[in-house]
Coordinates of C-alpha atoms in Angstrom, one line a residue:
Chain A
M1 CA -30.1 36.4 2.5
P2 CA -27.8 33.1 1.9
T3 CA -29.9 30.1 1.7
P4 CA -29.4 27.8 4.2
P5 CA -27.8 24.1 3.4
D6 CA -29.8 21.3 3.0
I7 CA -30.3 19.0 6.2
V8 CA -29.2 15.7 6.1
I9 CA -31.1 13.3 8.0
D10 CA -28.8 9.8 9.0
T11 CA -31.5 7.1 8.7
R12 CA -29.6 4.7 9.7
P13 CA -30.5 2.7 12.9
L14 CA -29.3 4.4 15.8
W15 CA -27.1 1.8 17.0
M16 CA -25.0 2.0 13.7
V17 CA -24.9 5.8 14.5
L18 CA -23.6 5.3 17.4
V19 CA -20.9 2.9 16.7
S20 CA -19.6 4.5 13.7
R21 CA -19.4 7.9 15.8
S22 CA -17.9 6.3 19.0
L23 CA -15.7 3.6 16.8
R24 CA -12.5 5.7 17.1
P25 CA -13.0 6.5 21.2
L26 CA -13.8 3.3 21.6
L27 CA -10.5 1.8 20.4
V28 CA -8.2 4.7 21.8
A29 CA -9.9 3.5 25.2
I30 CA -9.4 -0.3 24.5
G31 CA -5.7 0.6 24.0
I32 CA -5.3 2.6 27.4
G33 CA -7.9 -0.1 28.9
L34 CA -5.0 -3.1 27.6
Y35 CA -2.1 -0.3 28.9
G36 CA -3.7 -0.5 32.0
L37 CA -4.3 -4.4 32.5
V38 CA -0.7 -5.2 31.5
L39 CA 0.6 -2.8 34.3
A40 CA -1.8 -4.1 36.9
L41 CA -1.6 -7.9 36.4
P42 CA 0.8 -9.3 38.7
A43 CA 4.5 -9.3 37.9
P44 CA 4.7 -13.1 35.5
E45 CA 8.0 -14.7 37.0
G46 CA 11.1 -13.8 34.9
L47 CA 10.0 -10.5 33.9
S48 CA 11.4 -7.3 35.7
V49 CA 9.2 -4.5 36.6
A50 CA 10.6 -2.4 33.7
G51 CA 9.7 -5.3 31.5
Q52 CA 6.5 -5.1 32.2
K53 CA 6.1 -1.1 31.6
A54 CA 7.7 -1.6 28.5
L55 CA 5.3 -4.6 27.7
A56 CA 2.5 -2.7 28.5
I57 CA 3.7 0.3 26.3
F58 CA 4.5 -2.3 23.5
A59 CA 0.8 -3.6 23.6
L60 CA -0.7 -0.3 23.5
C61 CA 1.5 0.7 20.3
V62 CA 0.9 -2.5 18.8
F63 CA -2.9 -2.2 19.3
Y64 CA -3.0 1.3 17.7
W65 CA -0.6 0.3 14.8
V66 CA -2.6 -3.0 14.2
F67 CA -6.0 -0.9 14.1
D68 CA -4.8 2.1 12.7
V69 CA -6.2 4.1 15.7
L70 CA -3.7 6.9 15.7
P71 CA -1.5 7.7 12.3
L72 CA 1.5 5.1 12.4
M73 CA 4.1 8.2 13.0
V74 CA 1.7 9.7 15.9
T75 CA 2.1 6.3 17.8
G76 CA 5.7 6.2 17.2
V77 CA 5.7 9.6 19.2
L78 CA 3.7 8.0 21.6
A79 CA 6.3 5.1 22.2
I80 CA 9.0 7.6 22.4
I81 CA 7.2 9.6 25.1
M82 CA 5.9 7.2 27.1
L83 CA 9.4 5.6 27.6
P84 CA 10.7 8.1 30.1
L85 CA 7.4 8.9 31.5
T86 CA 7.0 5.6 32.6
G87 CA 10.6 4.9 33.6
V88 CA 11.8 2.4 31.3
M89 CA 14.0 4.4 29.9
P90 CA 15.5 7.7 30.3
A91 CA 14.7 10.7 28.3
T92 CA 18.1 11.3 26.8
K93 CA 18.2 7.8 25.4
A94 CA 15.0 7.3 24.3
Y95 CA 15.4 10.5 22.3
A96 CA 18.7 9.7 21.2
L97 CA 17.4 6.5 19.7
F98 CA 15.9 8.7 17.3
G99 CA 19.4 9.9 15.9
N100 CA 20.1 6.0 15.0
E101 CA 21.9 5.8 11.9
A102 CA 19.0 3.4 10.2
V103 CA 16.6 6.6 10.6
F104 CA 19.6 8.7 8.9
F105 CA 20.0 6.2 6.0
I106 CA 16.3 6.1 5.1
L107 CA 16.3 9.5 4.9
G108 CA 18.8 9.7 2.9
V109 CA 17.9 7.0 0.6
F110 CA 14.3 8.6 0.4
I111 CA 15.6 12.1 -1.0
L112 CA 17.9 10.5 -3.4
A113 CA 14.8 8.4 -4.7
A114 CA 13.1 11.9 -4.8
C115 CA 16.0 13.4 -7.1
L116 CA 15.6 10.5 -9.5
M117 CA 11.9 10.9 -9.8
K118 CA 12.1 14.8 -10.0
S119 CA 14.5 14.9 -12.7
G120 CA 12.8 12.5 -14.8
L121 CA 15.4 10.1 -15.0
S122 CA 13.5 6.8 -13.2
T123 CA 10.7 7.7 -16.1
R124 CA 13.1 7.8 -19.1
L125 CA 14.7 4.5 -17.8
A126 CA 11.3 2.9 -17.5
L127 CA 10.3 4.6 -21.0
T128 CA 13.4 3.1 -22.9
I129 CA 13.6 -0.3 -21.3
L130 CA 9.8 -0.6 -22.2
R131 CA 10.3 0.4 -25.4
R132 CA 13.4 -2.0 -26.3
F133 CA 11.9 -5.1 -25.0
G134 CA 8.4 -4.7 -25.1
K135 CA 7.9 -5.6 -28.5
S136 CA 5.3 -8.6 -28.0
P137 CA 2.5 -9.3 -25.4
R138 CA 4.5 -11.6 -23.4
M139 CA 7.4 -9.7 -23.7
L140 CA 5.8 -6.5 -22.5
L141 CA 4.2 -8.0 -19.9
T142 CA 7.8 -9.4 -18.4
S143 CA 9.1 -6.2 -19.0
V144 CA 6.7 -4.4 -16.8
L145 CA 7.1 -7.2 -14.5
I146 CA 11.1 -7.1 -14.0
L147 CA 11.2 -3.4 -15.2
N148 CA 9.1 -2.7 -11.4
A149 CA 11.4 -5.0 -10.1
V150 CA 14.7 -4.1 -10.7
M151 CA 13.5 -0.3 -10.4
S152 CA 12.5 -1.3 -6.7
F153 CA 16.2 -2.6 -6.1
L154 CA 17.3 1.1 -6.2
M155 CA 14.3 3.3 -4.4
S156 CA 11.0 2.6 -2.7
E157 CA 8.8 0.3 -3.9
H158 CA 5.9 2.3 -3.7
A159 CA 7.8 5.2 -5.5
V160 CA 8.3 3.2 -8.5
A161 CA 4.7 1.8 -8.6
A162 CA 3.2 5.6 -8.4
M163 CA 5.6 6.4 -10.7
N164 CA 5.0 3.7 -13.4
F165 CA 1.3 3.6 -12.7
P166 CA 0.3 6.6 -15.1
I167 CA 2.7 4.5 -18.2
V168 CA 1.1 1.3 -17.7
L169 CA -2.3 2.8 -17.6
E170 CA -1.8 4.6 -20.9
I171 CA -0.4 1.6 -22.7
V172 CA -3.3 -0.5 -21.5
A173 CA -5.7 2.3 -22.9
V174 CA -4.1 2.8 -26.0
L175 CA -4.6 -0.9 -26.7
G176 CA -8.4 -0.5 -25.7
L177 CA -8.1 -3.0 -23.0
R178 CA -11.9 -2.9 -21.3
R179 CA -11.8 -2.0 -17.4
G180 CA -12.9 -5.5 -15.7
R181 CA -12.7 -7.5 -19.1
S182 CA -9.6 -7.5 -20.7
N183 CA -7.0 -10.5 -19.0
Y184 CA -4.1 -8.6 -20.2
G185 CA -5.4 -5.2 -18.4
K186 CA -5.3 -7.3 -15.2
A187 CA -2.0 -9.2 -15.9
M188 CA -0.4 -5.4 -16.5
F189 CA -1.5 -3.9 -13.4
L190 CA -0.9 -7.0 -11.1
A191 CA 2.8 -7.4 -12.8
L192 CA 3.0 -3.6 -12.2
A193 CA 2.3 -4.3 -8.2
W194 CA 3.8 -7.4 -7.6
G195 CA 7.1 -6.6 -9.6
T196 CA 7.2 -3.7 -7.4
T197 CA 6.4 -5.9 -4.1
I198 CA 8.9 -8.8 -4.9
G199 CA 12.0 -6.1 -6.0
G200 CA 11.4 -4.0 -3.0
V201 CA 12.6 -6.8 -0.8
A202 CA 16.0 -7.2 -2.6
T203 CA 17.9 -4.6 -1.3
M204 CA 18.0 -1.9 1.7
L205 CA 16.6 0.4 -0.6
G206 CA 13.4 -1.0 -1.9
G207 CA 11.5 -0.1 1.4
A208 CA 12.4 1.2 5.0
R209 CA 11.3 -2.2 6.5
A210 CA 15.0 -3.7 5.9
P211 CA 16.9 -0.7 7.1
L212 CA 14.6 -0.5 10.3
A213 CA 15.1 -4.4 11.1
I214 CA 19.1 -3.8 10.7
G215 CA 18.6 -0.9 13.2
M216 CA 16.9 -2.8 15.7
L217 CA 19.3 -5.4 15.2
R218 CA 22.2 -3.1 15.5
E219 CA 20.6 -1.2 18.5
S220 CA 20.4 -4.8 20.4
T221 CA 22.9 -7.0 19.4
G222 CA 25.6 -4.8 18.4
L223 CA 25.3 -6.9 14.8
S224 CA 24.4 -5.8 11.3
F225 CA 24.5 -6.4 7.5
S226 CA 26.5 -4.9 4.9
F227 CA 24.6 -3.4 1.8
A228 CA 26.1 -6.4 -0.4
E229 CA 25.5 -9.0 2.2
W230 CA 21.7 -8.3 2.5
S231 CA 21.4 -8.8 -1.4
V232 CA 23.4 -11.6 -1.8
A233 CA 21.1 -13.3 0.9
I234 CA 17.9 -12.2 -0.9
L235 CA 18.5 -11.8 -4.7
P236 CA 18.0 -16.0 -5.2
L237 CA 14.1 -15.7 -3.6
V238 CA 13.6 -12.3 -6.0
V239 CA 14.4 -14.4 -8.5
V240 CA 12.7 -17.3 -8.2
L241 CA 9.8 -15.5 -7.4
L242 CA 9.5 -13.3 -10.2
A243 CA 9.6 -16.3 -12.2
I244 CA 6.9 -17.9 -10.3
C245 CA 4.8 -14.3 -10.3
Y246 CA 4.9 -14.4 -14.0
C247 CA 3.6 -18.0 -14.3
V248 CA 0.7 -17.3 -11.8
I249 CA 0.0 -14.1 -13.4
V250 CA -0.4 -15.5 -16.7
A251 CA -2.2 -18.7 -15.5
F252 CA -4.8 -16.9 -13.8
F253 CA -4.9 -14.3 -16.6
P254 CA -3.8 -15.8 -20.0
I255 CA -2.9 -13.1 -22.5
D256 CA -5.8 -12.2 -25.0
V257 CA -4.0 -9.5 -27.0
E258 CA -2.1 -10.3 -29.9
D259 CA -0.4 -7.2 -31.2
V260 CA 1.3 -4.1 -28.6
R261 CA 2.8 -2.0 -31.6
A262 CA 0.0 0.8 -30.5
A263 CA 1.9 0.7 -27.2
D264 CA 5.3 1.3 -28.8
A265 CA 3.6 4.7 -30.4
V266 CA 2.4 5.9 -27.1
L267 CA 6.1 4.8 -25.3
R268 CA 7.5 7.0 -28.0
A269 CA 5.5 9.8 -27.8
K270 CA 6.3 10.0 -24.0
S271 CA 10.2 9.6 -24.8
L272 CA 10.1 12.5 -27.4
A273 CA 8.0 14.7 -24.7
L274 CA 10.8 13.8 -22.1
G275 CA 13.6 15.5 -25.0
R276 CA 17.1 14.6 -24.8
M277 CA 18.9 13.8 -21.8
R278 CA 19.7 16.9 -20.0
Y279 CA 22.6 17.5 -17.6
T280 CA 20.6 17.3 -14.1
E281 CA 19.5 13.9 -15.3
G282 CA 23.3 12.7 -16.3
A283 CA 24.7 14.3 -13.2
I284 CA 22.0 12.4 -10.7
A285 CA 22.4 9.3 -12.7
G286 CA 26.6 9.6 -12.2
I287 CA 26.0 10.4 -8.3
M288 CA 23.3 7.4 -8.0
L289 CA 25.9 5.3 -9.6
I290 CA 28.8 6.0 -7.3
T291 CA 26.8 6.0 -4.3
L292 CA 25.7 2.4 -5.1
A293 CA 29.1 1.8 -5.5
A294 CA 30.2 3.4 -2.5
W295 CA 27.3 1.2 -0.2
I296 CA 28.6 -2.1 -1.6
V297 CA 32.5 -1.4 -1.4
G298 CA 32.7 1.0 1.3
G299 CA 29.2 0.9 3.4
E300 CA 30.9 -0.8 6.6
E301 CA 34.0 1.4 6.3
F302 CA 32.1 4.6 5.8
G303 CA 28.6 3.7 7.0
L304 CA 25.4 3.7 4.8
A305 CA 23.5 6.6 6.4
N306 CA 27.1 9.1 6.2
I307 CA 27.2 7.6 2.2
A308 CA 23.6 8.5 1.3
L309 CA 23.5 11.6 3.1
G310 CA 26.8 12.6 1.6
A311 CA 25.3 11.8 -1.7
V312 CA 22.7 13.9 -1.1
V313 CA 24.8 17.0 0.0
V314 CA 26.7 16.7 -3.4
L315 CA 23.1 16.8 -5.3
F316 CA 22.8 20.3 -3.3
V317 CA 26.3 21.5 -3.8
L318 CA 25.7 20.9 -7.7
G319 CA 22.4 22.4 -7.5
L320 CA 20.6 19.7 -9.2
V321 CA 17.7 20.1 -6.4
T322 CA 16.2 22.2 -4.2
W323 CA 14.9 22.1 -0.7
R324 CA 10.9 22.6 -1.9
E325 CA 11.2 19.9 -4.3
V326 CA 12.7 17.2 -1.8
E327 CA 10.0 18.5 0.9
G328 CA 7.5 17.6 -1.8
Y329 CA 8.6 13.8 -2.1
V330 CA 9.5 13.0 0.9
N331 CA 7.2 11.9 3.8
W332 CA 9.0 12.9 6.9
G333 CA 6.5 11.3 9.4
V334 CA 8.6 8.0 8.5
L335 CA 11.4 9.3 10.6
L336 CA 9.0 9.7 13.6
M337 CA 7.8 6.0 12.7
Y338 CA 10.9 4.5 12.5
G339 CA 12.7 6.3 15.5
G340 CA 9.7 5.5 17.8
A341 CA 9.9 1.7 16.7
I342 CA 13.9 1.4 17.4
S343 CA 13.1 3.1 20.6
L344 CA 10.6 0.7 21.5
G345 CA 12.1 -2.1 20.0
S346 CA 15.2 -1.4 22.2
A347 CA 13.4 -0.8 25.4
I348 CA 11.8 -4.3 24.8
N349 CA 14.9 -5.8 24.5
Q350 CA 17.2 -4.4 27.1
S351 CA 14.0 -4.8 29.9
G352 CA 14.2 -8.2 29.2
A353 CA 10.2 -8.1 27.8
A354 CA 11.5 -9.4 24.7
A355 CA 13.0 -13.0 25.7
W356 CA 10.1 -13.0 28.1
I357 CA 7.7 -12.9 25.2
A358 CA 9.8 -15.2 23.4
Q359 CA 9.4 -17.7 26.3
V360 CA 5.6 -17.7 26.5
T361 CA 5.0 -17.5 23.2
I362 CA 6.7 -19.1 20.3
T363 CA 9.0 -21.8 22.3
R364 CA 5.8 -23.6 23.0
W365 CA 5.2 -24.0 19.5
A366 CA 8.6 -24.4 18.3
T367 CA 11.6 -26.9 18.9
S368 CA 14.0 -25.9 16.4
G369 CA 15.5 -22.8 14.5
T370 CA 13.9 -24.3 11.3
E371 CA 10.2 -24.5 12.8
V372 CA 11.1 -20.9 14.2
I373 CA 11.8 -19.5 11.0
A374 CA 8.5 -21.1 9.5
V375 CA 6.3 -19.3 12.3
L376 CA 7.8 -16.4 11.9
S377 CA 7.9 -15.6 8.3
L378 CA 4.3 -17.4 8.1
L379 CA 3.3 -14.5 10.8
G380 CA 5.0 -11.7 8.5
I381 CA 3.5 -12.8 5.2
V382 CA -0.3 -13.1 7.2
L383 CA 0.0 -10.0 9.1
T384 CA 1.5 -7.6 6.4
E385 CA -1.8 -8.2 4.9
A386 CA -3.8 -6.7 7.5
M387 CA -1.5 -3.8 8.9
S388 CA 1.3 -1.8 7.5
N389 CA 4.4 -3.7 6.6
S390 CA 6.6 -1.2 8.8
A391 CA 4.4 -1.8 11.7
V392 CA 4.8 -5.7 11.2
V393 CA 8.5 -5.1 11.4
A394 CA 8.2 -3.1 14.6
L395 CA 6.0 -5.8 15.9
L396 CA 7.8 -8.8 15.7
M397 CA 11.4 -7.7 15.2
P398 CA 12.0 -7.4 18.7
V399 CA 10.0 -10.5 20.2
S400 CA 12.1 -12.3 17.2
L401 CA 15.6 -11.0 18.8
G402 CA 14.3 -12.5 22.3
I403 CA 13.4 -16.1 20.1
A404 CA 17.2 -15.6 18.5
A405 CA 18.7 -15.9 22.0
A406 CA 16.6 -18.5 23.5
Y407 CA 17.4 -21.2 20.5
G408 CA 20.9 -19.6 20.3
M409 CA 20.2 -18.7 16.5
D410 CA 22.0 -16.0 14.6
P411 CA 20.3 -13.1 15.2
R412 CA 21.1 -11.5 11.8
V413 CA 18.6 -14.2 10.4
M414 CA 16.1 -12.6 12.4
A415 CA 16.1 -9.5 10.5
L416 CA 15.8 -11.2 7.3
T417 CA 13.3 -13.4 8.3
I418 CA 11.0 -10.5 9.6
A419 CA 11.9 -7.8 7.1
V420 CA 11.5 -9.9 3.8
P421 CA 8.3 -11.7 4.8
A422 CA 6.8 -8.3 5.8
G423 CA 7.2 -6.9 2.4
L424 CA 5.8 -9.6 0.8
G425 CA 1.9 -8.3 0.8
Y426 CA 0.1 -9.7 -2.8
T427 CA -3.2 -10.1 -1.6
L428 CA -5.4 -7.5 -0.3
P429 CA -6.5 -4.5 -2.7
I430 CA -5.7 -1.9 -0.5
G431 CA -3.4 -3.7 1.8
T432 CA -0.3 -2.2 0.4
P433 CA 0.4 0.9 -1.8
A434 CA 1.2 -0.9 -4.8
N435 CA -1.8 -3.2 -4.7
A436 CA -4.0 0.1 -3.9
I437 CA -2.3 1.7 -6.8
A438 CA -2.9 -1.3 -9.3
Y439 CA -6.7 -1.4 -7.9
S440 CA -7.4 1.8 -8.5
S441 CA -7.1 1.1 -12.1
G442 CA -10.3 -0.3 -12.2
H443 CA -9.1 -3.1 -14.0
L444 CA -8.9 -5.5 -11.0
T445 CA -11.3 -6.9 -9.0
T446 CA -10.7 -7.9 -5.3
R447 CA -11.0 -11.4 -6.2
D448 CA -8.5 -11.1 -9.2
M449 CA -6.2 -9.7 -6.6
V450 CA -6.9 -12.1 -3.7
V451 CA -7.3 -15.7 -5.1
P452 CA -3.9 -15.8 -6.9
G453 CA -2.1 -13.5 -4.2
I454 CA -3.2 -16.2 -1.6
L455 CA -1.5 -18.5 -4.1
L456 CA 1.6 -16.5 -4.5
A457 CA 1.7 -15.8 -1.1
V458 CA 1.9 -19.7 0.1
V459 CA 4.4 -20.3 -2.7
S460 CA 6.6 -17.3 -1.3
W461 CA 6.9 -18.6 2.2
I462 CA 7.9 -22.1 0.6
T463 CA 10.3 -20.6 -1.1
F464 CA 11.5 -18.2 1.8
N465 CA 11.9 -21.2 3.9
A466 CA 13.7 -23.4 1.3
L467 CA 16.4 -20.5 0.9
A468 CA 16.4 -20.0 4.3
N469 CA 17.1 -23.9 5.1
W470 CA 19.7 -24.4 2.4
Y471 CA 21.1 -21.2 0.7
W472 CA 21.9 -19.2 3.7
P473 CA 23.8 -21.7 5.3
L474 CA 25.9 -21.3 2.4
I475 CA 26.8 -17.7 2.6
G476 CA 27.5 -18.0 6.6
L477 CA 24.0 -17.4 8.0
H478 CA 23.1 -20.4 10.2
I479 CA 19.3 -21.0 11.4
T480 CA 20.5 -24.4 13.3
G481 CA 19.8 -23.8 17.2
S482 CA 17.3 -25.6 19.7
R483 CA 15.9 -25.3 23.0
Chain B
M1 CA -42.9 17.8 -13.6
N2 CA -39.7 18.2 -15.7
G3 CA -37.9 14.9 -16.1
V4 CA -36.9 11.5 -14.8
V5 CA -33.8 11.4 -13.1
L6 CA -31.4 8.2 -13.2
V7 CA -28.6 7.9 -10.4
I8 CA -25.8 5.4 -11.3
P9 CA -22.9 4.8 -9.3
L10 CA -19.9 4.3 -11.4
G11 CA -18.9 0.8 -12.0
A12 CA -22.7 -0.7 -11.5
Q13 CA -24.1 -2.4 -14.0
A14 CA -27.9 -1.9 -14.1
P15 CA -29.6 -2.7 -17.2
G16 CA -32.7 -3.1 -15.8
A17 CA -33.2 -0.1 -14.0
E18 CA -31.7 1.9 -17.0
A19 CA -34.7 0.3 -19.4
Y20 CA -37.1 1.1 -16.5
A21 CA -36.3 4.7 -16.2
I22 CA -36.2 5.0 -20.1
E23 CA -39.7 3.6 -20.1
R24 CA -40.9 5.8 -17.7
A25 CA -39.6 9.0 -19.4
R26 CA -41.2 7.7 -22.5
D27 CA -44.4 7.2 -20.8
A28 CA -44.6 10.5 -19.2
G29 CA -43.1 12.3 -22.3
V30 CA -40.5 14.0 -20.2
P31 CA -36.4 14.1 -20.7
L32 CA -34.5 11.6 -18.6
V33 CA -31.6 12.9 -16.9
V34 CA -28.5 10.5 -16.0
V35 CA -26.2 10.9 -13.4
V36 CA -23.6 8.6 -13.2
V37 CA -22.0 9.3 -9.2
V38 CA -18.3 8.9 -8.9
G39 CA -17.5 7.8 -5.1
S40 CA -14.6 9.3 -3.3
E41 CA -13.7 6.1 -0.8
L42 CA -11.1 4.6 -3.4
T43 CA -9.0 7.9 -3.9
R44 CA -9.2 8.8 0.0
R45 CA -8.2 5.0 0.6
V46 CA -5.5 5.2 -1.9
A47 CA -3.9 8.5 -0.7
H48 CA -4.1 7.4 3.1
T49 CA -2.1 3.9 1.9
L50 CA 0.2 6.0 0.2
T51 CA 1.1 8.4 2.3
D52 CA 0.5 6.4 5.8
E53 CA 1.7 3.0 5.0
G54 CA 3.9 3.8 1.4
W55 CA 5.7 6.9 3.5
V56 CA 5.5 8.5 -0.4
G57 CA 5.7 12.3 -0.5
E58 CA 2.6 14.7 -0.7
W59 CA 3.5 15.3 -4.4
V60 CA 3.6 11.6 -5.4
S61 CA 0.4 10.8 -3.4
D62 CA -1.5 13.8 -4.9
G63 CA -0.2 13.0 -8.6
V64 CA -1.8 9.3 -8.3
V65 CA -5.0 10.7 -6.7
A66 CA -5.4 12.9 -9.6
I67 CA -4.8 10.3 -12.2
V68 CA -6.9 8.1 -10.7
E69 CA -9.9 10.8 -10.4
R70 CA -9.0 11.7 -13.6
E71 CA -10.0 8.2 -14.7
Q72 CA -12.4 7.7 -13.0
R73 CA -14.4 10.8 -14.6
A74 CA -13.5 10.0 -17.8
E75 CA -15.1 6.1 -17.6
A76 CA -17.9 8.2 -15.9
E77 CA -18.5 10.6 -18.5
A78 CA -18.4 7.5 -20.9
Y79 CA -20.8 5.7 -19.3
G80 CA -23.2 8.6 -19.1
R81 CA -23.1 9.3 -22.6
A82 CA -24.0 5.6 -23.4
V83 CA -26.5 5.6 -21.4
A84 CA -27.9 8.9 -22.9
A85 CA -27.4 7.7 -26.5
R86 CA -29.6 4.2 -25.5
A87 CA -32.3 6.4 -24.4
A88 CA -32.2 8.7 -27.4
E89 CA -32.5 5.3 -29.6
A90 CA -35.8 4.8 -27.3
G91 CA -37.1 8.0 -28.4
V92 CA -36.3 9.9 -24.9
A93 CA -34.4 13.0 -24.9
A94 CA -31.7 12.6 -22.7
S95 CA -28.7 14.4 -20.8
A96 CA -25.8 12.8 -18.8
C97 CA -23.5 14.7 -16.0
V98 CA -21.3 13.4 -13.4
E99 CA -21.2 13.8 -9.8
T100 CA -18.9 12.8 -6.9
G101 CA -20.5 11.9 -3.5
D102 CA -23.2 9.8 -1.8
P103 CA -25.4 8.9 -4.7
G104 CA -28.5 9.0 -2.0
D105 CA -27.7 12.6 -1.5
I106 CA -27.2 13.8 -5.1
C107 CA -30.1 11.6 -6.3
L108 CA -32.3 14.3 -3.6
R109 CA -30.6 16.9 -4.9
A110 CA -30.9 16.2 -8.9
V111 CA -34.6 15.7 -8.1
K112 CA -34.9 18.9 -6.4
E113 CA -32.9 20.8 -9.2
C114 CA -34.8 19.0 -12.1
N115 CA -38.0 19.2 -10.4
A116 CA -38.6 15.3 -11.4
A117 CA -41.9 13.4 -11.2
A118 CA -40.0 10.2 -10.7
A119 CA -36.1 8.6 -9.9
V120 CA -34.5 6.0 -10.2
L121 CA -31.5 5.2 -7.8
V122 CA -29.1 2.2 -8.6
T123 CA -27.3 0.8 -5.4
E124 CA -24.5 -1.9 -5.7
K125 CA -25.8 -5.1 -4.1
P126 CA -25.2 -5.3 -0.6
S127 CA -23.3 -8.1 0.4
W128 CA -24.9 -10.7 3.5
V129 CA -22.8 -8.6 5.9
T130 CA -23.5 -5.4 4.7
R131 CA -27.5 -6.3 4.8
F132 CA -27.0 -7.7 8.2
L133 CA -25.2 -4.5 9.6
S134 CA -27.8 -2.7 8.2
R135 CA -30.6 -4.7 9.2
G136 CA -31.7 -4.8 5.3
A137 CA -31.4 -1.4 4.5
A138 CA -28.1 -1.3 2.0
V139 CA -28.6 2.5 1.1
R140 CA -30.1 5.5 3.0
L141 CA -33.6 5.7 1.2
P142 CA -33.9 9.2 0.0
T143 CA -37.6 10.5 0.6
L144 CA -39.0 13.5 -1.3
A145 CA -43.0 14.6 -1.2
G146 CA -44.1 14.3 -4.7
C147 CA -41.7 12.5 -6.3
D148 CA -41.5 8.6 -7.0
I149 CA -37.9 7.4 -5.5
R150 CA -37.4 3.8 -7.0
V151 CA -34.0 2.2 -5.8
M152 CA -33.0 -0.7 -7.2
D153 CA -30.0 -3.3 -7.1
D154 CA -27.4 -3.3 -9.8

């Protein structure tokens, strides 16, 4: 006769048991209540009926995104189905927005990154660079920071952090750095996390934020960015932030090791284990370089998504990857989340709700384009610590387009102002995937990340605003405007 | 009665609890069973952040989680061995093992399996928020007839 399982008695106070078990249904109900409340309020002046309905859906989805009530992608799907159900947008149009070029660009980029990882090419690149430059403690730390940043120019920053995590972990282990005690151990993992975070905003490939913001921009205004334009606008920020980041790391965690030769032995062993470069890696490297050149040179003519997906097709034609391998490396939920966000953003803008939100919020606090940029970038940096960076873009981008119209600003500036700060999350250990990976090493405490992270966030905000005011006008992006 | 059980969550520093458990075992002339507990909360949250916010694929996320689990387990084993070695220096026979889950539940199970006379359960020192929310009870206090279970902060 099988032994009955032990009965576990929850000895917590009854109110705590009830709250913990009813929290999720409670949040679901609050979201529905919020939706009903926005719909039931008398229509505000300047807002159409469709705008009020769109606003109600927006409030519901933002609430669910912020409090993580449903998985992000499911909330994206909720947005898609509610738009036609409430009559804000016809079903054909709402679902057609899933076919936005930005969504397919993201898909192509993720598949290309999957091939880089799967082939071992990205690991080989990381090992080669670390072996070549990481000869002293200072140089090794700098190499980790810059390597992660530069790799995040080419593939998803989160994938870079996940891929380089075991390498850094082994280096730290072979150097005998004690968890929680070694400054150098802390510095190495912060360089891993913050290097990818800073590098991830440099191009459209580092994360899906930039393509999402551009997708929403194009859907609402018809304007866009070329691959090169985006990078030219942001690269100076990345260079400055990397230098500041290094200074912050070594200021908080002065280097306390003198010799890193043992790390070279590990890196050499790992390189040997990879063996000589194979045909697959060489072919994928060639295709990636051609793709990159095509994005820069012919992105506007041929379309970024077409080039990305064309490269994916070539990878399959040459037999360099199988669909099963791609499936394991790509999170398909991203399509639902981003498709939903673009549909919702479009509805908010076309219904006039975005302009109305802009009118009743930021126009009361900011009188010029400079102030608008300062407020929005601050909001982005603060919000991204508490919620997903894609949710931050989904929340702020539609509203910011309304604000741009109200202030007579170039709407393209808004894409940069929302997407870039939304990627700069340094502070909370589980706030971003890169931070979570670094924290899970056991070398960092919450305090180790929060205190220098806040300083870096403040410096990033100041640097971003300086760039927006003094550098962007030089490349034709004007933030000037006023009410 | 077959021993004294010492349950320590990984990451907790509890020299006082460790010394007390060794002393109890030596006084009773029984062996010490050291159980180092690895929580699953960190890996669960890392996996969630990677897949739901980082949009990385299942294989990538699983790879990171597997590395974190392996590292935690290795650290827990080393820590358990170190405590057992200190007990041996004090003249107490000791064994160490690693478990994953809730420290309170694991403590109860270990006490039953070892038929222990006493147990020391180390808990992480609760913040004021935790103390407020739980009205002072930061840990689910395990109770078992015939066994003296002592809960100590790290």
